[in-house]
Coordinates of C-alpha atoms in Angstrom, one line a residue:
M1 CA -115.7 -190.6 87.4
T2 CA -113.5 -188.3 89.7
R3 CA -114.6 -190.9 92.3
I4 CA -112.3 -193.4 90.4
S5 CA -109.5 -190.9 90.3
T6 CA -109.8 -190.4 94.2
Q7 CA -110.0 -194.0 95.0
L8 CA -107.2 -194.8 92.8
S9 CA -105.0 -192.1 94.6
A10 CA -106.1 -193.9 98.0
V11 CA -105.0 -197.3 96.8
R12 CA -101.6 -195.9 95.6
A13 CA -101.3 -194.4 99.1
R14 CA -102.0 -197.7 100.7
I15 CA -99.5 -199.5 98.4
H16 CA -96.7 -196.8 99.4
A17 CA -97.5 -197.2 103.1
A18 CA -97.3 -201.0 102.9
C19 CA -93.9 -200.7 101.1
R20 CA -92.7 -198.4 103.6
A21 CA -93.8 -200.6 106.6
A22 CA -92.1 -203.6 104.7
G23 CA -88.8 -201.6 104.3
R24 CA -89.4 -201.9 100.4
P25 CA -89.2 -199.1 97.8
P26 CA -92.8 -198.0 96.4
E27 CA -91.8 -198.7 92.9
A28 CA -91.2 -202.5 93.9
V29 CA -94.9 -203.1 93.6
A30 CA -96.9 -202.4 90.6
L31 CA -100.7 -201.8 90.7
L32 CA -103.1 -203.8 88.3
A33 CA -106.5 -202.2 88.2
V34 CA -109.2 -205.0 87.8
S35 CA -111.8 -203.6 85.6
K36 CA -114.0 -206.7 85.2
T37 CA -117.8 -205.8 85.0
F38 CA -116.9 -202.1 84.5
G39 CA -117.2 -200.4 81.2
V40 CA -115.0 -198.4 78.8
A41 CA -115.8 -195.2 80.6
A42 CA -114.5 -196.5 83.9
V43 CA -111.2 -197.7 82.3
Q44 CA -110.9 -194.2 80.6
A45 CA -111.2 -192.5 83.9
A46 CA -108.7 -194.7 85.4
F47 CA -106.3 -194.0 82.5
D48 CA -107.0 -190.3 82.9
A49 CA -105.8 -190.8 86.5
G50 CA -102.4 -192.3 85.4
Q51 CA -103.3 -196.0 85.3
T52 CA -102.3 -198.0 82.4
A53 CA -102.3 -201.6 83.5
F54 CA -105.8 -203.3 83.7
G55 CA -106.8 -206.9 84.7
E56 CA -109.7 -208.7 83.3
N57 CA -111.6 -211.9 84.2
Y58 CA -114.1 -212.4 81.4
I59 CA -112.4 -212.8 78.2
Q60 CA -115.1 -211.9 75.7
E61 CA -116.0 -208.6 77.8
A62 CA -112.4 -207.9 77.9
V63 CA -111.8 -208.2 74.3
E64 CA -114.6 -205.6 73.7
K65 CA -112.9 -203.2 75.9
I66 CA -109.6 -203.8 74.5
T67 CA -110.9 -203.2 71.1
A68 CA -112.7 -200.1 72.0
L69 CA -109.6 -198.6 73.8
R70 CA -106.9 -199.7 71.3
H71 CA -106.0 -196.1 70.8
L72 CA -104.8 -195.9 74.4
P73 CA -101.3 -197.1 75.6
L74 CA -102.9 -199.7 78.0
V75 CA -101.4 -203.1 79.1
W76 CA -104.0 -205.7 79.5
H77 CA -103.7 -208.7 82.0
C78 CA -105.9 -211.8 81.9
I79 CA -106.4 -212.8 85.5
G80 CA -109.3 -215.2 85.1
P81 CA -109.5 -218.8 84.2
V82 CA -109.0 -219.7 80.4
Q83 CA -111.0 -222.4 78.8
S84 CA -109.5 -224.2 75.8
N85 CA -111.9 -222.5 73.4
K86 CA -110.8 -218.9 74.5
T87 CA -106.9 -219.4 74.3
R88 CA -106.9 -217.7 70.9
L89 CA -108.8 -214.5 72.0
V90 CA -106.3 -214.4 74.8
A91 CA -103.2 -215.0 72.7
E92 CA -104.5 -212.4 70.1
H93 CA -105.5 -209.6 72.5
F94 CA -103.9 -209.7 75.9
D95 CA -100.3 -208.8 77.0
W96 CA -100.2 -210.8 80.1
V97 CA -101.8 -214.0 81.4
H98 CA -101.7 -214.8 85.2
T99 CA -103.6 -218.1 85.3
V100 CA -101.4 -220.6 83.4
D101 CA -101.9 -223.9 85.5
R102 CA -101.3 -226.7 82.9
L103 CA -99.1 -227.3 80.0
K104 CA -101.7 -227.7 77.5
M105 CA -103.0 -224.2 78.1
A106 CA -99.5 -222.7 77.8
Q107 CA -98.9 -224.7 74.5
R108 CA -102.1 -223.3 72.9
L109 CA -101.2 -219.8 74.0
S110 CA -97.7 -220.1 72.6
E111 CA -99.0 -221.6 69.1
Q112 CA -101.8 -219.0 68.7
R113 CA -99.8 -215.9 69.8
P114 CA -99.5 -213.8 66.5
A115 CA -96.0 -213.6 65.1
G116 CA -96.2 -209.7 65.0
L117 CA -96.8 -209.3 68.7
P118 CA -94.2 -209.4 71.5
P119 CA -94.1 -212.8 73.4
L120 CA -97.0 -213.2 75.8
Q121 CA -95.9 -212.5 79.4
V122 CA -97.3 -215.3 81.7
C123 CA -97.4 -216.2 85.3
I124 CA -98.1 -219.7 86.6
Q125 CA -101.1 -219.8 89.0
V126 CA -100.2 -221.7 92.2
N127 CA -102.7 -223.0 94.7
V128 CA -100.6 -222.2 97.6
D129 CA -102.9 -223.1 100.5
G130 CA -104.7 -226.0 98.9
G131 CA -108.0 -224.3 98.7
P132 CA -110.6 -226.7 97.3
T133 CA -112.3 -224.2 95.2
K134 CA -109.2 -222.5 93.8
S135 CA -107.6 -223.2 90.4
G136 CA -103.7 -223.5 90.3
V137 CA -100.9 -226.0 90.1
A138 CA -99.9 -227.7 93.2
P139 CA -96.6 -226.2 94.7
A140 CA -94.9 -229.6 94.3
D141 CA -95.6 -229.6 90.6
A142 CA -94.7 -226.0 89.8
L143 CA -91.1 -226.5 88.9
A144 CA -92.0 -229.0 86.3
L145 CA -94.6 -226.8 84.7
A146 CA -92.4 -223.6 84.9
Q147 CA -89.5 -225.3 83.1
A148 CA -91.8 -226.6 80.5
V149 CA -93.5 -223.2 79.9
A150 CA -90.3 -221.3 79.9
G151 CA -89.2 -223.3 76.8
L152 CA -92.2 -222.4 74.7
P153 CA -91.2 -220.0 71.9
R154 CA -94.0 -217.2 71.9
L155 CA -94.3 -217.0 75.8
C156 CA -92.2 -215.3 78.4
L157 CA -92.4 -216.8 81.9
R158 CA -92.5 -214.0 84.4
G159 CA -93.3 -215.5 87.7
L160 CA -96.1 -216.8 89.9
M161 CA -99.7 -215.9 90.7
C162 CA -101.7 -216.9 93.7
L163 CA -105.3 -216.3 94.9
P164 CA -105.6 -218.0 98.3
E165 CA -108.7 -218.4 100.4
P166 CA -109.4 -215.4 102.6
A167 CA -107.3 -215.4 105.8
P168 CA -108.6 -214.5 109.2
D169 CA -106.0 -211.9 109.9
F170 CA -102.8 -210.1 108.8
D171 CA -100.4 -212.6 110.1
A172 CA -102.2 -215.7 108.8
A173 CA -102.4 -213.8 105.3
C174 CA -98.6 -213.2 105.5
Q175 CA -97.9 -216.8 106.2
V176 CA -99.7 -218.0 103.1
F177 CA -98.4 -215.3 100.9
N178 CA -94.9 -216.2 102.2
R179 CA -95.3 -219.6 100.7
A180 CA -95.7 -218.3 97.3
R181 CA -92.6 -216.1 98.0
L182 CA -90.4 -218.9 99.0
L183 CA -91.7 -221.0 96.0
L184 CA -90.6 -218.2 93.6
T185 CA -87.1 -218.3 95.3
D186 CA -87.0 -221.9 95.0
L187 CA -87.7 -221.6 91.2
T188 CA -85.1 -219.0 90.7
T189 CA -82.5 -221.1 92.3
Q190 CA -83.2 -223.7 89.7
G191 CA -82.1 -221.3 86.8
L192 CA -85.5 -219.8 85.9
K193 CA -85.4 -215.9 85.5
L194 CA -88.6 -214.8 87.3
D195 CA -89.3 -211.3 88.6
T196 CA -93.1 -211.2 89.2
L197 CA -95.1 -212.3 92.2
S198 CA -98.8 -211.4 91.4
M199 CA -100.7 -211.6 94.7
G200 CA -102.9 -209.4 97.1
M201 CA -106.1 -207.7 96.2
S202 CA -108.3 -204.9 97.9
A203 CA -108.7 -206.6 101.3
D204 CA -105.2 -208.1 101.7
L205 CA -102.6 -206.0 99.7
E206 CA -100.8 -205.0 102.8
A207 CA -100.1 -208.6 103.9
A208 CA -99.1 -209.4 100.3
I209 CA -96.6 -206.6 100.0
A210 CA -95.2 -207.5 103.4
A211 CA -94.6 -211.0 102.0
G212 CA -92.9 -209.8 98.8
S213 CA -95.7 -209.3 96.1
T214 CA -94.5 -207.3 93.2
L215 CA -98.0 -206.8 91.6
V216 CA -101.3 -206.3 93.4
R217 CA -104.6 -206.8 91.7
V218 CA -107.2 -204.2 93.0
G219 CA -110.7 -203.8 91.7
S220 CA -113.5 -202.8 94.1
A221 CA -111.1 -200.4 96.0
I222 CA -110.7 -198.5 92.8
F223 CA -114.0 -199.0 90.9
G224 CA -116.5 -199.7 93.7
A225 CA -118.7 -202.7 94.3
R226 CA -119.4 -204.8 91.4
H227 CA -123.1 -205.7 90.3
Y228 CA -123.3 -209.1 88.5
S229 CA -126.0 -210.0 86.1
A230 CA -128.6 -212.6 87.6

């Protein structure tokens, strides 16, 4: 588990270097450790190394970890697709959801968020490059969805998330990520108070930070390669 601590330090150094290159303060970009498929011990090791925000894709697996680690001051982000039959689990256990891409999902999350918990922090997922296999609302429809989500009582709209197709090089990645930044700017000019741009992962966090990301989602560079069940 010392490997996780070492790799976490290396990722933080990459973030700081990317911020310096972009002329941004290091504190402008938060790190979300993506712990999907890794167990409680791996999350504990990352926490021991100073990491408190964790991202999960698989709802049931995440709920088990959240429950087991409830004694720790962790912040849990749902960054995977949310099926209709899983919205209650997300609303009851997570602090953030990055993948809101339709109003019906947001309405269910708002209705099912327990009154004793703070509002659920949400990002709207936008398909900025039109990738045929990617989820997310079309950029042209983002404003209408954002305005509707912002009006729901148990949610707090924070910004946008994107997961574009892999780009061939740094400049191409920056161009795609810039679309998300410009869209966020457009939404704020319409009166929406947004502060989060969730984009960038292990392979492309430098380009995302250059384009204005405020939160990078990093898994394999921290925890190692994932091994999925057949």
